[in-house]
Coordinates of C-alpha atoms in Angstrom, one line a residue:
M1423 CA 12.3 175.4 -0.2
K1424 CA 14.6 178.0 1.3
T1425 CA 13.7 179.9 4.4
M1426 CA 14.1 183.6 5.1
L1427 CA 13.8 184.9 8.6
I1428 CA 12.9 188.6 8.7
F1429 CA 13.3 190.6 11.8
G1430 CA 10.7 193.3 11.8
L1431 CA 7.9 192.7 9.2
G1432 CA 7.0 196.3 8.6
Y1433 CA 6.0 198.2 5.5
T1434 CA 9.2 197.7 3.5
A1435 CA 9.9 194.2 4.8
R1436 CA 6.4 193.0 3.8
A1437 CA 7.1 194.0 0.2
I1438 CA 10.3 192.1 0.3
A1439 CA 8.6 189.1 1.8
R1440 CA 5.9 189.1 -0.9
R1441 CA 8.5 189.1 -3.6
L1442 CA 10.6 186.3 -2.0
A1443 CA 7.4 184.2 -1.4
D1444 CA 6.6 184.6 -5.1
D1445 CA 10.0 183.2 -5.8
G1446 CA 9.4 180.1 -3.7
W1447 CA 10.9 181.2 -0.4
H1448 CA 9.3 180.3 2.9
I1449 CA 9.1 183.3 5.1
E1450 CA 9.2 183.5 8.9
A1451 CA 9.2 186.9 10.6
T1452 CA 9.0 188.8 13.9
G1453 CA 6.7 191.8 14.2
R1454 CA 3.0 192.4 14.5
A1455 CA 2.3 190.8 11.1
G1456 CA 4.9 188.1 11.6
T1457 CA 4.9 184.5 12.8
L1458 CA 7.2 184.9 15.7
D1459 CA 7.5 187.0 18.9
F1460 CA 10.8 188.8 19.0
A1461 CA 11.0 188.1 22.8
D1462 CA 10.4 184.4 22.4
E1463 CA 14.1 183.5 22.4
D1464 CA 13.6 179.7 22.0
G1465 CA 11.3 180.2 19.1
V1466 CA 13.5 182.7 17.3
R1467 CA 16.7 180.7 17.9
A1468 CA 15.0 177.7 16.5
A1469 CA 13.9 179.7 13.4
L1470 CA 17.5 181.0 13.0
A1471 CA 18.8 177.4 13.1
R1472 CA 16.7 176.5 10.1
A1473 CA 17.0 179.8 8.2
D1474 CA 19.0 180.0 5.0
A1475 CA 19.0 183.8 5.1
V1476 CA 18.2 186.5 7.6
L1477 CA 17.1 190.1 6.9
S1478 CA 16.7 192.7 9.6
S1479 CA 14.7 195.8 9.2
V1480 CA 14.7 196.6 12.9
P1481 CA 16.2 200.1 13.5
P1482 CA 18.6 200.7 16.4
A1483 CA 17.2 201.5 19.8
E1484 CA 19.2 204.2 21.5
D1485 CA 22.8 203.1 21.0
V1486 CA 22.3 199.4 20.3
D1487 CA 20.9 197.1 17.6
P1488 CA 18.2 195.0 19.3
V1489 CA 18.7 192.1 16.9
L1490 CA 22.5 191.9 17.3
V1491 CA 22.3 192.3 21.0
R1492 CA 19.8 189.5 21.6
Y1493 CA 20.5 187.2 18.6
G1494 CA 23.9 188.1 17.2
A1495 CA 25.6 185.0 18.5
N1496 CA 23.1 182.9 16.5
L1497 CA 23.8 184.5 13.2
T1498 CA 27.2 182.9 12.7
G1499 CA 26.0 179.9 10.8
V1500 CA 23.4 181.7 8.6
G1501 CA 24.5 181.7 4.9
W1502 CA 23.2 185.1 3.9
L1503 CA 22.6 188.3 6.0
G1504 CA 20.8 191.5 5.0
Y1505 CA 20.1 194.7 6.8
L1506 CA 17.9 197.7 5.8
S1507 CA 19.9 200.8 6.7
S1508 CA 19.5 204.5 5.8
T1509 CA 21.2 207.0 3.6
G1510 CA 21.0 209.2 6.7
V1511 CA 24.4 207.7 7.6
Y1512 CA 25.9 210.2 5.2
G1513 CA 24.5 213.2 7.0
D1514 CA 24.0 216.6 5.4
C1515 CA 26.0 216.8 2.1
G1516 CA 24.9 220.3 1.0
G1517 CA 23.1 218.8 -2.0
A1518 CA 26.2 216.9 -3.3
W1519 CA 26.1 213.4 -4.8
V1520 CA 27.1 210.6 -2.4
D1521 CA 28.0 207.0 -3.1
E1522 CA 29.1 204.2 -0.9
S1523 CA 32.6 205.5 -0.6
A1524 CA 31.4 208.6 1.2
P1525 CA 32.2 208.8 4.9
V1526 CA 29.6 207.7 7.4
V1527 CA 28.9 210.3 10.0
G1528 CA 28.0 209.7 13.6
L1529 CA 30.5 206.9 14.4
G1530 CA 31.9 207.7 17.8
G1531 CA 29.1 210.1 18.6
S1532 CA 25.7 209.8 20.3
G1533 CA 22.1 210.1 19.4
R1534 CA 20.0 208.7 16.6
R1535 CA 22.5 209.2 13.8
A1536 CA 25.3 207.6 15.8
A1537 CA 23.1 204.6 16.6
R1538 CA 22.2 204.1 12.9
A1539 CA 25.9 204.5 11.9
L1540 CA 27.0 201.9 14.5
A1541 CA 24.3 199.4 13.4
D1542 CA 25.2 199.9 9.8
A1543 CA 28.9 199.2 10.6
A1544 CA 28.1 196.2 12.8
W1545 CA 26.1 194.5 10.1
L1546 CA 28.9 195.2 7.5
E1547 CA 31.4 193.6 9.9
R1548 CA 29.2 190.5 9.7
D1549 CA 29.4 190.4 5.9
A1550 CA 25.8 191.5 5.5
R1551 CA 24.3 193.1 2.4
V1552 CA 23.5 196.5 3.8
L1553 CA 20.8 198.3 1.7
R1554 CA 21.0 202.0 2.5
L1555 CA 17.6 203.5 1.8
P1556 CA 16.5 207.1 1.3
G1557 CA 12.9 208.3 1.7
I1558 CA 10.6 205.3 1.1
Y1559 CA 7.2 205.7 -0.5
G1560 CA 4.6 203.4 -2.1
P1561 CA 0.9 202.4 -2.0
D1562 CA -0.7 203.6 1.3
R1563 CA 2.5 205.7 2.1
S1564 CA 2.8 208.4 -0.5
A1565 CA 2.2 212.1 -1.1
F1566 CA -1.4 211.3 -2.0
D1567 CA -2.0 210.0 1.6
R1568 CA -0.3 213.0 3.2
L1569 CA -2.4 215.4 1.0
R1570 CA -5.6 213.6 1.9
E1571 CA -4.7 213.6 5.6
G1572 CA -3.7 217.3 5.6
R1573 CA -0.1 216.4 6.5
A1574 CA 1.6 217.5 3.3
H1575 CA 3.3 220.9 3.0
R1576 CA 5.6 222.8 0.8
V1577 CA 8.6 224.6 2.2
D1578 CA 10.4 227.7 0.8
L1579 CA 13.9 226.2 0.7
P1580 CA 15.4 226.7 -2.8
G1581 CA 18.0 224.1 -3.6
Q1582 CA 16.8 221.5 -1.1
I1583 CA 17.2 218.1 -2.7
F1584 CA 16.2 214.6 -1.5
S1585 CA 16.5 211.1 -2.9
R1586 CA 13.7 208.6 -2.6
I1587 CA 12.8 205.0 -3.6
H1588 CA 9.6 203.1 -4.3
V1589 CA 9.0 200.2 -1.9
E1590 CA 8.7 197.7 -4.8
D1591 CA 12.1 198.7 -6.1
I1592 CA 13.5 198.0 -2.6
A1593 CA 12.0 194.5 -2.8
R1594 CA 13.6 194.0 -6.2
A1595 CA 17.0 195.1 -4.8
A1596 CA 16.8 192.8 -1.8
H1597 CA 15.9 189.9 -4.2
A1598 CA 18.9 190.8 -6.4
A1599 CA 21.2 191.0 -3.3
L1600 CA 20.6 187.4 -2.5
S1601 CA 23.3 186.5 -5.1
A1602 CA 25.5 189.5 -4.5
P1603 CA 28.7 189.9 -2.4
P1604 CA 28.5 191.5 1.0
G1605 CA 28.8 195.2 1.3
A1606 CA 26.8 198.5 1.3
Y1607 CA 24.5 199.4 -1.5
N1608 CA 22.6 202.6 -2.0
I1609 CA 19.1 201.8 -3.3
A1610 CA 17.7 205.1 -4.6
D1611 CA 15.9 206.1 -7.8
D1612 CA 17.6 208.1 -10.6
M1613 CA 16.1 211.5 -9.9
P1614 CA 16.7 213.3 -6.6
A1615 CA 14.2 216.1 -6.4
P1616 CA 12.8 218.8 -4.1
Q1617 CA 10.0 217.6 -1.9
N1618 CA 7.9 220.5 -3.2
A1619 CA 8.1 219.0 -6.7
V1620 CA 6.8 215.7 -5.4
I1621 CA 3.8 217.3 -3.7
E1622 CA 3.1 219.4 -6.7
E1623 CA 3.1 216.4 -9.0
A1624 CA 0.8 214.5 -6.7
C1625 CA -1.6 217.4 -6.8
L1626 CA -1.4 217.6 -10.6
I1627 CA -2.2 213.9 -10.9
S1628 CA -4.9 213.7 -8.3
G1629 CA -6.6 217.2 -8.5
L1630 CA -6.1 217.7 -4.8
P1631 CA -5.4 221.3 -3.8
L1632 CA -1.8 222.5 -3.3
P1633 CA -0.9 223.0 0.3
P1634 CA 0.5 226.4 1.3
L1635 CA 4.1 227.3 0.9
L1636 CA 5.7 227.6 4.3
A1637 CA 8.7 229.6 5.4
E1638 CA 11.4 227.5 6.9
Q1639 CA 10.7 228.7 10.5
D1640 CA 7.0 227.6 10.1
V1641 CA 7.9 223.9 9.4
P1642 CA 6.2 221.7 12.0
P1643 CA 8.7 220.5 14.6
A1644 CA 8.2 216.8 13.6
S1645 CA 9.4 217.6 10.1
R1646 CA 12.4 219.8 10.8
A1647 CA 15.0 217.0 11.0
F1648 CA 13.9 215.9 7.5
Y1649 CA 14.6 219.4 6.0
A1650 CA 17.9 219.7 7.9
E1651 CA 19.7 217.4 5.4
N1652 CA 20.3 217.9 1.7
R1653 CA 21.9 215.3 -0.5
R1654 CA 21.7 213.3 -3.8
V1655 CA 22.2 209.6 -3.5
A1656 CA 23.9 207.7 -6.3
N1657 CA 22.8 204.2 -7.2
G1658 CA 25.7 203.2 -9.5
K1659 CA 27.0 200.4 -7.4
A1660 CA 23.7 198.7 -7.1
R1661 CA 23.3 198.9 -10.9
R1662 CA 26.7 197.4 -11.5
V1663 CA 26.9 194.8 -8.8
L1664 CA 23.3 193.8 -8.2
G1665 CA 22.3 194.2 -11.9
W1666 CA 19.4 196.2 -10.4
R1667 CA 17.5 199.0 -12.1
P1668 CA 14.6 201.0 -10.5
V1669 CA 11.4 200.3 -12.3
F1670 CA 10.1 203.6 -10.9
A1671 CA 13.1 205.6 -12.1
D1672 CA 11.7 208.9 -10.7
Y1673 CA 9.0 210.2 -8.5
R1674 CA 6.7 211.0 -11.5
A1675 CA 6.7 207.3 -12.5
G1676 CA 6.3 206.2 -9.0
L1677 CA 3.3 208.5 -8.2
R1678 CA 1.6 207.6 -11.5
G1679 CA 2.0 203.9 -10.7
I1680 CA 0.5 204.4 -7.2
W1681 CA -2.4 206.5 -8.6
E1682 CA -3.3 204.1 -11.3
G1683 CA -3.2 201.2 -8.8
E1684 CA -5.8 203.1 -6.7
L1685 CA -8.2 203.6 -9.6

């Protein structure tokens, strides 16, 4: 039985862990739902010594990657490395399509974007499979939940486009990447769409009322960074190299799948 050590067993990593476990992998992990304490250096290093593969979903903290800072020296002998990154490394593209050849912004700078870009580059330098992810949604983390909790809103921003990906399609991509060459892979669905369209579809499916249409200046401060970027993420490389296809090819299929799973 092969062993995967996952740093940061959060929402997305749990979906990956379930898929790998179904395929016969033994999973060890840090995080609240994991089997190891990240700060237990002896325990984590022992797990690294017996791991056939390592996946990190831990985001950078300030300007450093916590996993690489503390355990980078112990990754040398691991046969497979993976890292969950973000398509935010491409920055605002004015709604244009971006693939893995697009420049990564933030390198040499400071702040959250620079930290993500530096971590992305550091894992690539270690020959990791870096999965660049857009907006992630799935059961218990979808437009339905935001609508029920009163956190959903529509914004009057014509032409604003985002890419997104269902969590189970990320799990499938990570599984496929186990036999793929190192490098960056965009893992996004086939239909970038305005956030308003997603909210409206969720209301149509569920019968929940539409939230009001806000002017840009009325967007809650916590959401403003989300609406500051506009891009379409191309998934052609993942299709060609990983042999991966999103089962939930667009937000409509993804939302329907979530809703039907809740019934």
